[in-house]
mmCIF file of C-alpha atoms and ligand atoms in Angstrom:
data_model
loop_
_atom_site.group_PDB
_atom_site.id
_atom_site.type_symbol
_atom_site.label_atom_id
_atom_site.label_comp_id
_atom_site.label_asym_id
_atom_site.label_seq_id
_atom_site.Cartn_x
_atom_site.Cartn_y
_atom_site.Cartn_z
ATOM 1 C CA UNK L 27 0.000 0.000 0.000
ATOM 2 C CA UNK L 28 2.946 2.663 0.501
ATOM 3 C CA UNK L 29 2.721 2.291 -3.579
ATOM 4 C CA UNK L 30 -0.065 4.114 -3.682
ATOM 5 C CA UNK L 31 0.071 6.798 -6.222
ATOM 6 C CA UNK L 32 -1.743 10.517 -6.217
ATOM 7 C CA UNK L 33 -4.782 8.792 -8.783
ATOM 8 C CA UNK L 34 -5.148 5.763 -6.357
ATOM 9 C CA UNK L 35 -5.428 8.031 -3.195
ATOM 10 C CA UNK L 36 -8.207 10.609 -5.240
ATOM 11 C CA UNK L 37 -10.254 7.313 -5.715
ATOM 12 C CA UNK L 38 -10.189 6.580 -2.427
ATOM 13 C CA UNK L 39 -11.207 9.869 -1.211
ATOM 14 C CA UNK L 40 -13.900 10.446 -3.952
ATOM 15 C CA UNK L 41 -15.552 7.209 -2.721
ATOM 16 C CA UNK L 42 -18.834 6.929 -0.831
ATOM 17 C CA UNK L 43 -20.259 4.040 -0.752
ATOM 18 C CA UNK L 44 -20.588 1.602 2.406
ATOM 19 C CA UNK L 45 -18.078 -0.843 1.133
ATOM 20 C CA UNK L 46 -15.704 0.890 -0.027
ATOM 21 C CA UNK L 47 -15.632 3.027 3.390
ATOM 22 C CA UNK L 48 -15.651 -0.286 5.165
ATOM 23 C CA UNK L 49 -12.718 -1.645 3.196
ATOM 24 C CA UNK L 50 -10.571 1.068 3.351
ATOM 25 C CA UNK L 51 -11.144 1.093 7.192
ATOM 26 C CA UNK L 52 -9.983 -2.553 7.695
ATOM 27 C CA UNK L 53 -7.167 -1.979 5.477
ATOM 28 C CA UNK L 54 -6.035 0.947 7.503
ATOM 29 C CA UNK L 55 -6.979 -0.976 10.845
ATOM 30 C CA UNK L 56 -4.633 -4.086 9.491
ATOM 31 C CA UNK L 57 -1.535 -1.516 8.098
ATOM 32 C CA UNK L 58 -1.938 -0.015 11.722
ATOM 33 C CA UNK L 59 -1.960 -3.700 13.788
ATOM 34 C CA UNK L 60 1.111 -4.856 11.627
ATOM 35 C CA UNK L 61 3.050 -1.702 11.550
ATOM 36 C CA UNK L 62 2.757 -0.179 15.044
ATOM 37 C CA UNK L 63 1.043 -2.383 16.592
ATOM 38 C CA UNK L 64 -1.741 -2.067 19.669
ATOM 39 C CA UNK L 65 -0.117 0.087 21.959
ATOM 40 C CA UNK L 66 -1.940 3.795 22.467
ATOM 41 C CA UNK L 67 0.887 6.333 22.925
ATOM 42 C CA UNK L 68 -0.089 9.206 25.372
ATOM 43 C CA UNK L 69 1.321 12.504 24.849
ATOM 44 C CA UNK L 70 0.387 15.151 26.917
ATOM 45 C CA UNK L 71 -0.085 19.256 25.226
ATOM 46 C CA UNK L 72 1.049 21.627 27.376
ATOM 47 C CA UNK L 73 0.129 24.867 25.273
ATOM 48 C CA UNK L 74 2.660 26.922 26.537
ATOM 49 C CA UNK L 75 1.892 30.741 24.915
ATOM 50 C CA UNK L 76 -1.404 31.949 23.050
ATOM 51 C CA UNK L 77 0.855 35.105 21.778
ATOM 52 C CA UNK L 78 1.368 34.774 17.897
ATOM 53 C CA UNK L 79 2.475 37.431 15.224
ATOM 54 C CA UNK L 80 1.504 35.771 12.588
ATOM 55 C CA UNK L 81 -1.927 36.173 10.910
ATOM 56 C CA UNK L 82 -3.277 32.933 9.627
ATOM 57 C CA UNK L 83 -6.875 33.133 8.369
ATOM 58 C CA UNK L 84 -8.331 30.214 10.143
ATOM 59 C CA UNK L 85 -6.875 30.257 13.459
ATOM 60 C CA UNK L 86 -8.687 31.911 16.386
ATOM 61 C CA UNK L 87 -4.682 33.164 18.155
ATOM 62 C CA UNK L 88 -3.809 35.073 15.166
ATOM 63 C CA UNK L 89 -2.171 38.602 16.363
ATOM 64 C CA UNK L 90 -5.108 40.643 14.876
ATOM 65 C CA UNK L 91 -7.262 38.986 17.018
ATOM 66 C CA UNK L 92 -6.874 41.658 19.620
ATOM 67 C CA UNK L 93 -10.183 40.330 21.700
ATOM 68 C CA UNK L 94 -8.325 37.509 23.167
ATOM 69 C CA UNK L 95 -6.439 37.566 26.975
ATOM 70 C CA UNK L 96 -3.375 36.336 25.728
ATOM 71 C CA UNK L 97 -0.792 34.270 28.486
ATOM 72 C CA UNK L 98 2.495 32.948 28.477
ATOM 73 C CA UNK L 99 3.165 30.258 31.168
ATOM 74 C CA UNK L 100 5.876 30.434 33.684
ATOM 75 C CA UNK L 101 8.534 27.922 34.017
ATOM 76 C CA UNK L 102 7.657 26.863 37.230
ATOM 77 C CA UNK L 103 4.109 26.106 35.463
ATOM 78 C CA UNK L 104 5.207 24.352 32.884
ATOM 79 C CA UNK L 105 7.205 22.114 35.061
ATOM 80 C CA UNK L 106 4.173 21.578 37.121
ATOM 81 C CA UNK L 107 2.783 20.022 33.786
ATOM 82 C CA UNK L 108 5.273 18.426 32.594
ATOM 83 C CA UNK L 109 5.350 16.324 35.677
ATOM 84 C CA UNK L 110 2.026 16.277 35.448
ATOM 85 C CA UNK L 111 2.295 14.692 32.187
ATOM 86 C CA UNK L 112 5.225 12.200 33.489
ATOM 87 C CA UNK L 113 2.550 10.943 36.903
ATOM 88 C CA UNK L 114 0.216 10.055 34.129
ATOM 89 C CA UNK L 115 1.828 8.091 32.428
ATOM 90 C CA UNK L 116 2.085 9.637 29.458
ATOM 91 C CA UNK L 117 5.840 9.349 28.042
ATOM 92 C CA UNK L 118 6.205 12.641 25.976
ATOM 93 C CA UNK L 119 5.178 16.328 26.930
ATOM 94 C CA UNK L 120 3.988 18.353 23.890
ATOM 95 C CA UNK L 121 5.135 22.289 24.278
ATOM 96 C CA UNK L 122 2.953 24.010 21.988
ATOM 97 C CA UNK L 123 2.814 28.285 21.178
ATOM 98 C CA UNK L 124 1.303 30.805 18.987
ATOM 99 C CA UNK L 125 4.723 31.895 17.020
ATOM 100 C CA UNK L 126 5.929 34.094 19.635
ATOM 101 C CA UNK L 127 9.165 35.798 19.742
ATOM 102 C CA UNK L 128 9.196 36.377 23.524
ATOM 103 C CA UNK L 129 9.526 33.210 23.917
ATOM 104 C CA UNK L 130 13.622 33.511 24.957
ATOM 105 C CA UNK L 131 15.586 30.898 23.402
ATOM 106 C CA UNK L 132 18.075 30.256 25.774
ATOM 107 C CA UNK L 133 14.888 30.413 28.428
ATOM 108 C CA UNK L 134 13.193 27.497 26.237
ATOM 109 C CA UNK L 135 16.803 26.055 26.893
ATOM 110 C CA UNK L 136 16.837 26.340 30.115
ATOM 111 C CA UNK L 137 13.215 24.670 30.593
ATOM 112 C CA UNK L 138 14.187 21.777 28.502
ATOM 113 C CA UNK L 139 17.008 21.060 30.543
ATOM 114 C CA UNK L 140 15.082 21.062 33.454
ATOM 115 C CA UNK L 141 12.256 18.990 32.363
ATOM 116 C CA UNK L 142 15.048 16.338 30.940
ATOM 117 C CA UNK L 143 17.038 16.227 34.565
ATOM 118 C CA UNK L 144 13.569 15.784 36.158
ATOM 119 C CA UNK L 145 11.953 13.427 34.445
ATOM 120 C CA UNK L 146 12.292 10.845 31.801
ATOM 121 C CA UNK L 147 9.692 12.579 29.443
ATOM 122 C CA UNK L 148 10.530 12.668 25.227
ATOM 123 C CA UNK L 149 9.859 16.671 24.827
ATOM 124 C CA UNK L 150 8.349 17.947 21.721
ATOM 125 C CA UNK L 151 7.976 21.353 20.417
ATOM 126 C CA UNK L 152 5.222 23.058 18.004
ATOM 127 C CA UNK L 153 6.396 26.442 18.219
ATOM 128 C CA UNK L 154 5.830 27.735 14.434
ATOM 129 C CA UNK L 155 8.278 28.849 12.271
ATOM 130 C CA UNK L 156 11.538 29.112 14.562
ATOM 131 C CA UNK L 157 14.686 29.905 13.368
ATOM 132 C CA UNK L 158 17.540 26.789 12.066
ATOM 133 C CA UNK L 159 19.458 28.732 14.702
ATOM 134 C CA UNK L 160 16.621 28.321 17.625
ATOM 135 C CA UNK L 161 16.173 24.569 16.439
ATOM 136 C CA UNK L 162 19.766 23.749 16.633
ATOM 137 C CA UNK L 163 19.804 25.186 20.297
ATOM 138 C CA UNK L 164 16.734 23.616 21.947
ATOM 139 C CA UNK L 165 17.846 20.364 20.443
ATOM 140 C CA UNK L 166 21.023 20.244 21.953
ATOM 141 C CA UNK L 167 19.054 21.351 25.651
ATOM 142 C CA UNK L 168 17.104 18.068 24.840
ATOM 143 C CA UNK L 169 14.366 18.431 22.574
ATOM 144 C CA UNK L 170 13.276 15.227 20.566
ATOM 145 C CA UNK L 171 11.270 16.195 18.249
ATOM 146 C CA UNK L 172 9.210 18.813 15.730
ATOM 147 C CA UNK L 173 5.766 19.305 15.016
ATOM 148 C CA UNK L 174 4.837 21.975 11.812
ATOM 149 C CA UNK L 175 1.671 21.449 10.185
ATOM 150 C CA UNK L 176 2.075 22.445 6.472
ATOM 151 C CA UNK L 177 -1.494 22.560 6.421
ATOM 152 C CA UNK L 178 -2.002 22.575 2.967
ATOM 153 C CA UNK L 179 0.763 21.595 -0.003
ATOM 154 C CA UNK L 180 -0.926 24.017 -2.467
ATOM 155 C CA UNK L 181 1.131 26.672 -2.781
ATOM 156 C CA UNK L 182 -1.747 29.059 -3.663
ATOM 157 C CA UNK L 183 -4.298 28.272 -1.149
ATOM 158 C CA UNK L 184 -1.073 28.134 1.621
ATOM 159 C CA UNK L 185 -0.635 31.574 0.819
ATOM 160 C CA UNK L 186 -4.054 33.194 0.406
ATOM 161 C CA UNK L 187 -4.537 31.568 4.366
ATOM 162 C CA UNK L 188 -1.197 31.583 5.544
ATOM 163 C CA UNK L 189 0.391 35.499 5.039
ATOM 164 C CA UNK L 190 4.022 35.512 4.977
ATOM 165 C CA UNK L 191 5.517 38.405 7.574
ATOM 166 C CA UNK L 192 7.483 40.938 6.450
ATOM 167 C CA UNK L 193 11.001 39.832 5.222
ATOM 168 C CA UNK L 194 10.253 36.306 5.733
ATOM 169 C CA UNK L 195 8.644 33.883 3.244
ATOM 170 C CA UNK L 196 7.066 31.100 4.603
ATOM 171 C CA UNK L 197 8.196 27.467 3.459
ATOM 172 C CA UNK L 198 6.823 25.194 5.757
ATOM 173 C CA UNK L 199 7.750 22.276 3.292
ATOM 174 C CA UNK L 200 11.431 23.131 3.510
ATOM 175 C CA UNK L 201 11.724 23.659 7.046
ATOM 176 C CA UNK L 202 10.506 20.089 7.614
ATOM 177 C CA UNK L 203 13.167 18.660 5.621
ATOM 178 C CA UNK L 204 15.412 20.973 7.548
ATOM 179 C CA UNK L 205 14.172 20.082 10.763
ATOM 180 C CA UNK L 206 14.739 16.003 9.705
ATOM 181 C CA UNK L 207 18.617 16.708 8.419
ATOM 182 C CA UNK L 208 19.113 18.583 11.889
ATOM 183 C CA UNK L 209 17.956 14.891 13.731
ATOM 184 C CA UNK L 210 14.431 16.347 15.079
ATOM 185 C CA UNK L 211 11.766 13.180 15.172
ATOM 186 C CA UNK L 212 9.590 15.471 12.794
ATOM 187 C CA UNK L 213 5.685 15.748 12.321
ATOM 188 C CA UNK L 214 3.723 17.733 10.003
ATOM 189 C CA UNK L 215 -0.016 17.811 8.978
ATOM 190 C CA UNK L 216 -3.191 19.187 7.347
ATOM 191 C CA UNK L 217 -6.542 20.765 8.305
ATOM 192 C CA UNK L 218 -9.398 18.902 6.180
ATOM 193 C CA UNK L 219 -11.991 20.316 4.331
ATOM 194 C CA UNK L 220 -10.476 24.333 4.023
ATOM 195 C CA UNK L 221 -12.632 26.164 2.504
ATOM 196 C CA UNK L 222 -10.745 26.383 -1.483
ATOM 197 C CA UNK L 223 -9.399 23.104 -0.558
ATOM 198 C CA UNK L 224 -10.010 20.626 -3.546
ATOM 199 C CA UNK L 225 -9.919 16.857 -3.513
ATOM 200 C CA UNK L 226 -6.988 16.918 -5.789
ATOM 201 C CA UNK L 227 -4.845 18.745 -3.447
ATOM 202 C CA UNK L 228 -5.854 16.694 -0.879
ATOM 203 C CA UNK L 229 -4.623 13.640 -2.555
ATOM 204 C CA UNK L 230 -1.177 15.613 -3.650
ATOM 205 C CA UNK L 231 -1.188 16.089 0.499
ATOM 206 C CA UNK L 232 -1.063 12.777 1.511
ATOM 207 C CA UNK L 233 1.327 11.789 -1.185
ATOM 208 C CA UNK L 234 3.609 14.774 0.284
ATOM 209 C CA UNK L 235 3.367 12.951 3.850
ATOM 210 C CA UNK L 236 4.982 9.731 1.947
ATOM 211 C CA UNK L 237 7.655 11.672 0.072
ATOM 212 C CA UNK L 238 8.656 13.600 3.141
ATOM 213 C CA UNK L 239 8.580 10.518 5.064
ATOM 214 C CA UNK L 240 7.755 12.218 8.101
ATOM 215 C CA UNK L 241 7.492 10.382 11.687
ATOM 216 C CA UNK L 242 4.310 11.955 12.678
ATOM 217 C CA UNK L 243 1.372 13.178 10.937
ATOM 218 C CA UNK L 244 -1.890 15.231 12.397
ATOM 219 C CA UNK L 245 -4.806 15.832 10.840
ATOM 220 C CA UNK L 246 -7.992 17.128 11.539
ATOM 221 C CA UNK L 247 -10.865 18.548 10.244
ATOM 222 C CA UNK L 248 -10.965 22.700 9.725
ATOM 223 C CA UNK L 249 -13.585 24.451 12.319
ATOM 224 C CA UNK L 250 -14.295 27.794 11.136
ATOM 225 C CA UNK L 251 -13.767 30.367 13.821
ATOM 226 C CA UNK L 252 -16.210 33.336 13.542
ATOM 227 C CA UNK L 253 -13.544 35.845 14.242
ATOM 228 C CA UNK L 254 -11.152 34.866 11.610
ATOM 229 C CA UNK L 255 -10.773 35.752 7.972
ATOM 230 C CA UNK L 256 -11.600 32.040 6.761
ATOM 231 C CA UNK L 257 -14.219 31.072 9.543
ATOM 232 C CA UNK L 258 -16.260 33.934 7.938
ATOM 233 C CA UNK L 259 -16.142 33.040 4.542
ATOM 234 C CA UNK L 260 -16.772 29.356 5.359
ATOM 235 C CA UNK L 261 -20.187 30.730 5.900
ATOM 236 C CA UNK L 262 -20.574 32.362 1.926
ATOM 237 C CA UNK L 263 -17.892 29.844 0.133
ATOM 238 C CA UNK L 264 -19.906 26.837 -1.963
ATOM 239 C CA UNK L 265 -19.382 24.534 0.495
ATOM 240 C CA UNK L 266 -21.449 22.352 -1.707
ATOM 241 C CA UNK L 267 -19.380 22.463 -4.800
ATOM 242 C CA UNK L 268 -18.296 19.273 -6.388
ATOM 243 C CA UNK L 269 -14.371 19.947 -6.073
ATOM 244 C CA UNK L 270 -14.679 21.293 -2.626
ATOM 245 C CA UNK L 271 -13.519 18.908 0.149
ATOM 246 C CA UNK L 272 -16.111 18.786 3.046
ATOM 247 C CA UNK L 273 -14.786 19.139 6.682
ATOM 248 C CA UNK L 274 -16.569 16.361 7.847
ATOM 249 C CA UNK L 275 -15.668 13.574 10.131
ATOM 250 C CA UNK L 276 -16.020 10.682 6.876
ATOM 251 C CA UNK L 277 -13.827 12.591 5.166
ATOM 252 C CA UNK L 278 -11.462 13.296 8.153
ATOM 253 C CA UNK L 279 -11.495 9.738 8.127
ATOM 254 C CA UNK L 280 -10.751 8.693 5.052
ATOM 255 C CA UNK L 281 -7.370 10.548 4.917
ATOM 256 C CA UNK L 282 -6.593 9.405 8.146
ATOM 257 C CA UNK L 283 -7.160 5.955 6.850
ATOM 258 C CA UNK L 284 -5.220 6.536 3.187
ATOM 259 C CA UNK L 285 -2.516 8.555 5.578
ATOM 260 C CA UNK L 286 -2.028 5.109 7.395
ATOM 261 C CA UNK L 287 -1.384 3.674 4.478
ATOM 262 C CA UNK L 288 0.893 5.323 2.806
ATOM 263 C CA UNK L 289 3.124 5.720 5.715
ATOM 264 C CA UNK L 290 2.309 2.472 7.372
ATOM 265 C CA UNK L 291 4.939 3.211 10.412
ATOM 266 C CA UNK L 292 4.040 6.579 11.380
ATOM 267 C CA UNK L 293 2.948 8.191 14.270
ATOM 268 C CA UNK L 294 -1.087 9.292 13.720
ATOM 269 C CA UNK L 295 -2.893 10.694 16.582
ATOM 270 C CA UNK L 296 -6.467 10.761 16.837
ATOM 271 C CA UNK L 297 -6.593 14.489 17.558
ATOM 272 C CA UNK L 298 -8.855 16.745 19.069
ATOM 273 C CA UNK L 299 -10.311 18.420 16.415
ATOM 274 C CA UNK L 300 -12.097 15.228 15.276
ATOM 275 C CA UNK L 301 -13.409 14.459 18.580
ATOM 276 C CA UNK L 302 -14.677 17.917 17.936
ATOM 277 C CA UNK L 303 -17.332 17.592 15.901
ATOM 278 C CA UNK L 304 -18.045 14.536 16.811
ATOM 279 C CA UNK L 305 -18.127 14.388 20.648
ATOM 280 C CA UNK L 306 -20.234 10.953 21.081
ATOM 281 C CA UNK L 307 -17.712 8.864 20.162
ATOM 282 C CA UNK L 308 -14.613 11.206 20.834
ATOM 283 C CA UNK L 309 -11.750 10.133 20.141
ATOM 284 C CA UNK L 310 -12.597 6.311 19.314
ATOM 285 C CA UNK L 311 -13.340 6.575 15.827
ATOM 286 C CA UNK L 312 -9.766 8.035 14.814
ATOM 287 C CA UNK L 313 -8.193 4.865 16.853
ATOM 288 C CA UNK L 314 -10.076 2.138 14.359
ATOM 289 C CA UNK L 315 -9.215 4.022 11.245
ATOM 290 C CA UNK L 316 -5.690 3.985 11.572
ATOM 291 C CA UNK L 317 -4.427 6.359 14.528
ATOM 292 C CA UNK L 318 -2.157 5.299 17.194
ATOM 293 C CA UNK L 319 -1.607 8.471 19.327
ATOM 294 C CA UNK L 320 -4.001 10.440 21.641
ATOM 295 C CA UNK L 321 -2.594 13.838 23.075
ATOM 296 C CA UNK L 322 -4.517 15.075 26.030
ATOM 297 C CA UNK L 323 -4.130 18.439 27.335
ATOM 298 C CA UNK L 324 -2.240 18.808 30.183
ATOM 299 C CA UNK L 325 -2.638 22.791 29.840
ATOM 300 C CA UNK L 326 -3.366 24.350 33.398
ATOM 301 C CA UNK L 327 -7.115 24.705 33.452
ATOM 302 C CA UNK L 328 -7.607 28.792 33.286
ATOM 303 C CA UNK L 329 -5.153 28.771 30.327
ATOM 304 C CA UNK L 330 -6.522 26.040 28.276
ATOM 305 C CA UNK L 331 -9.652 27.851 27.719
ATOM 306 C CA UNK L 332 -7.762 30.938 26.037
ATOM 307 C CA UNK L 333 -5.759 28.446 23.573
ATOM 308 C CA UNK L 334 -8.714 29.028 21.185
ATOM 309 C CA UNK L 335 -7.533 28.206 17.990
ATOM 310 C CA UNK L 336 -11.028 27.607 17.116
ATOM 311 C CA UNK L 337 -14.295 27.280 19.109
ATOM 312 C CA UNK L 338 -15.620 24.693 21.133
ATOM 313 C CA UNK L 339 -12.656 22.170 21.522
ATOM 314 C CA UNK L 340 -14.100 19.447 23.861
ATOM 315 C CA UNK L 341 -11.245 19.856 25.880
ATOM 316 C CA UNK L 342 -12.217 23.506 26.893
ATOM 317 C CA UNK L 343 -14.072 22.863 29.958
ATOM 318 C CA UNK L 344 -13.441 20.113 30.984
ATOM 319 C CA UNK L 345 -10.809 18.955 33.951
ATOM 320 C CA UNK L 346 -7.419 17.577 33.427
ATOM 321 C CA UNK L 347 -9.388 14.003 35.179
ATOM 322 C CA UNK L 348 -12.451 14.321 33.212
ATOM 323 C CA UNK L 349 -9.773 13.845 29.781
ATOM 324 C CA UNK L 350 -7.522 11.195 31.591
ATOM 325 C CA UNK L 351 -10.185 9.176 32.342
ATOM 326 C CA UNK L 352 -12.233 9.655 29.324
ATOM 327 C CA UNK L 353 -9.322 8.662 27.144
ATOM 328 C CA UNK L 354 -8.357 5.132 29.108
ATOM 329 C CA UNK L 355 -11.953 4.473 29.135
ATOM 330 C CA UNK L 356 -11.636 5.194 25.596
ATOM 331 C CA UNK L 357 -8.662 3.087 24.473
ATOM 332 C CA UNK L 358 -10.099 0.113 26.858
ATOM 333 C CA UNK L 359 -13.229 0.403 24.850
ATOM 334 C CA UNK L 360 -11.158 -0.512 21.614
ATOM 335 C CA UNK L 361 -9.818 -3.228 22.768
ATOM 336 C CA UNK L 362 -5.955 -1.328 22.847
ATOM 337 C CA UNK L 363 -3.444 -0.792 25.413
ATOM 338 C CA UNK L 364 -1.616 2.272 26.815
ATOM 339 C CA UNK L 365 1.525 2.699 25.258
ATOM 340 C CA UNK L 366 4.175 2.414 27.401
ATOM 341 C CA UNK L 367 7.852 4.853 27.388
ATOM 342 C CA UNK L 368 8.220 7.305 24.823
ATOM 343 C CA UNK L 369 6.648 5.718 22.041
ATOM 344 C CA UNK L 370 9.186 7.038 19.245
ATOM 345 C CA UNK L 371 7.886 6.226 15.895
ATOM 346 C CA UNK L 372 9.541 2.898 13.893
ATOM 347 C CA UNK L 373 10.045 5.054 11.222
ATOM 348 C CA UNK L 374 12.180 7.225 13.054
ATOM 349 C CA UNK L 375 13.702 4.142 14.466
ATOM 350 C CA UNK L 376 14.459 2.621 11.260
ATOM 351 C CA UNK L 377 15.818 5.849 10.014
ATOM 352 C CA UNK L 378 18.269 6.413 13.051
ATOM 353 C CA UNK L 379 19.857 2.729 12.631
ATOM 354 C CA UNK L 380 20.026 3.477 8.962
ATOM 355 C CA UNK L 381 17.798 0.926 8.042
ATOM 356 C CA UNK L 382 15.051 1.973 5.668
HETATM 357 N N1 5AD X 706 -9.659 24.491 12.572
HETATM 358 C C1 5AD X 706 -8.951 23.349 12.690
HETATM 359 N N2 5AD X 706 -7.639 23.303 12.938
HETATM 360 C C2 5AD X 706 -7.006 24.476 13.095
HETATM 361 N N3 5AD X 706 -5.718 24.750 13.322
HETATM 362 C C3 5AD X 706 -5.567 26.088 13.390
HETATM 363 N N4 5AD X 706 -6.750 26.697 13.195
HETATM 364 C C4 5AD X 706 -7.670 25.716 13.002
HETATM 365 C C5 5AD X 706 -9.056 25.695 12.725
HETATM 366 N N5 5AD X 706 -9.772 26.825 12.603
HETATM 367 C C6 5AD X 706 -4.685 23.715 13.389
HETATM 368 C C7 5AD X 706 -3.586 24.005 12.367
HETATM 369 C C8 5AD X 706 -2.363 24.225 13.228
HETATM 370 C C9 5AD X 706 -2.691 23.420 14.464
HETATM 371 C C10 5AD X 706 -1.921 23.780 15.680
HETATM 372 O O1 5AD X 706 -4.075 23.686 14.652
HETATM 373 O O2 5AD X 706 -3.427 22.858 11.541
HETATM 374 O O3 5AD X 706 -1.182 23.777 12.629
#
């Protein structure tokens, strides 16, 4: 299945009927079982700043946004998390941000070390765009690995919702391949169903995960938030257009599923997003079409609910217990276990030994 070209993967996704859904589902369920097997890895996101200057049209932090109480966590608080995180179980702590240049390099440093000496947690950053020069120092301080969406690989739709800043142009592609030369485990992903966003360029997406062979992948659908650029047109685009990708949770599915298998020994977490719009079965319905990862937020509670990058994520208001023990009821109900240590991806594996 990791043959499977651009046309193959536009079939797929153009396909409605109940077979074909069903087939593709136990295909991704079996690529899953034999590639990564039945262990649940639990990764807990500490969102560590809401501050962002950049201005991307669908998400609810960007800087014009001037509505939003913005934070930036301490490192005493983050610490608090991160062990947080580590009592849990889980075996990786997630620091996520808005792009935010306060954010003090050598500070980052410094928390890395700390969380590395005091626990035996895999650390990964999703921090935006940082510098090769930023990269280079939190890895040395201990950072594993590297999540950067590229949300979409169409260049003109990337930068109708995706402004570059001033002096800067954004190439999310390259920096990924950057990131993997540098040693980072790396993740990227796409948001599903953007309004523009046509089932060609979704299939030329999840070829892009294969030929980047990334180690992670997250995908979700795209919630339109009222107060950005994109949530508002969501509301006047033709939605109902034949080319137009829907943002539902089939269609979240199927990529997740075609995603599976075209990078059978990835990382794929059934994110938050999808148990978004579809609270009743949360986060269950990503784990039998292919994901192996759940990330639950580990965000101190009065913060969490100004990381808004778009309205209504379940997590919002709800405790740090309700998640916990909504997600181990959830894996036990699929008949999965809890991963156990930090849960690197085998492709990452494979790549570090040199084995292919
Ligand atoms: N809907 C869904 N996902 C979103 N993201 C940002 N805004 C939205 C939205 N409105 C996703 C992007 C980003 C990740 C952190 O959250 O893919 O990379």
């Amino acid at each position: 299945m990791a043959g499977l070209e651009t046309g193959d993967i536009l079939n797929w996704l153009r396909r409605e009927d109940e077979g074909s859904l069903k087939q593709l589902q136990c295909l991704a369920d079996k690529a899953r079982r034999e590639n990564v097997g039945e262990a649940v890895h639990l990764r807990g996101l500490l969102e560590i700043s809401n501050h962002c200057i950049r201005s991307c049209h669908y998400c609810g932090l960007r800087a014009p946004h001037k509505q939003l109480q913005r934070y930036r966590l301490s490192e005493d608080e983050i610490l608090e998390s991160a062990t947080l995180a580590m009592r849990r179980g889980y075996g990786t702590v997630v620091m996520q941000s808005g792009q935010d240049p306060v954010i003090e390099t050598d500070w980052l440093a410094q928390v890395i070390r700390r969380i590395k000496r005091q626990t035996s947690l895999a650390i990964t950053l999703s921090l935006g765009e940082s510098s090769v020069a930023d990269l280079e120092t939190w890895l040395r301080a201990g950072a594993d690995r590297y999540l950067l969406r590229f949300e979409t690989s169409n260049r003109q739709l990337y930068n109708r919702i995706h402004p570059s800043l001033p002096n800067e142009h954004s190439d999310r592609i390259a920096l990924l391949t950057t990131l993997k030369e540098l040693g980072y485990e790396t993740g990227s992903g796409i948001m599903v169903g953007i309004p523009g966003q046509t089932f060609e360029s979704l299939a030329a997406d999840i070829a892009l995960f294969a030929k980047l062979e990334l180690d992670m992948i997250g995908l979700g659908p795209f919630v339109p938030h009222p107060l950005t650029p994109l949530g508002q047109a969501a509301a006047q685009i033709d939605l109902a257009s034949d080319d137009q990708v829907p943002n539902t949770e089939k269609m979240v599915l199927k990529v997740l599923a075609l995603t599976r298998l075209v990078c059978p020994r990835t990382n794929i977490p059934s994110t938050t997003a999808l148990a978004t719009i579809d609270p009743t079965d949360s986060y269950e319905a990503g784990l039998c079409w292919g994901a192996n990862v759940i990330m639950p937020n580990v965000t101190p509670a009065h913060y969490r609910q100004l990381y808004e990058i778009y309205p209504a994520k379940i997590c919002g208001r709800q405790t740090d217990t309700d998640i916990h023990e909504q997600i181990l009821a959830c894996i036990r109900v699929s008949g999965r276990t809890i991963g156990v240590g930090r849960g690197d991806s085998p492709a990452y594996l494979a790549r570090r030994k040199g084995v292919v």
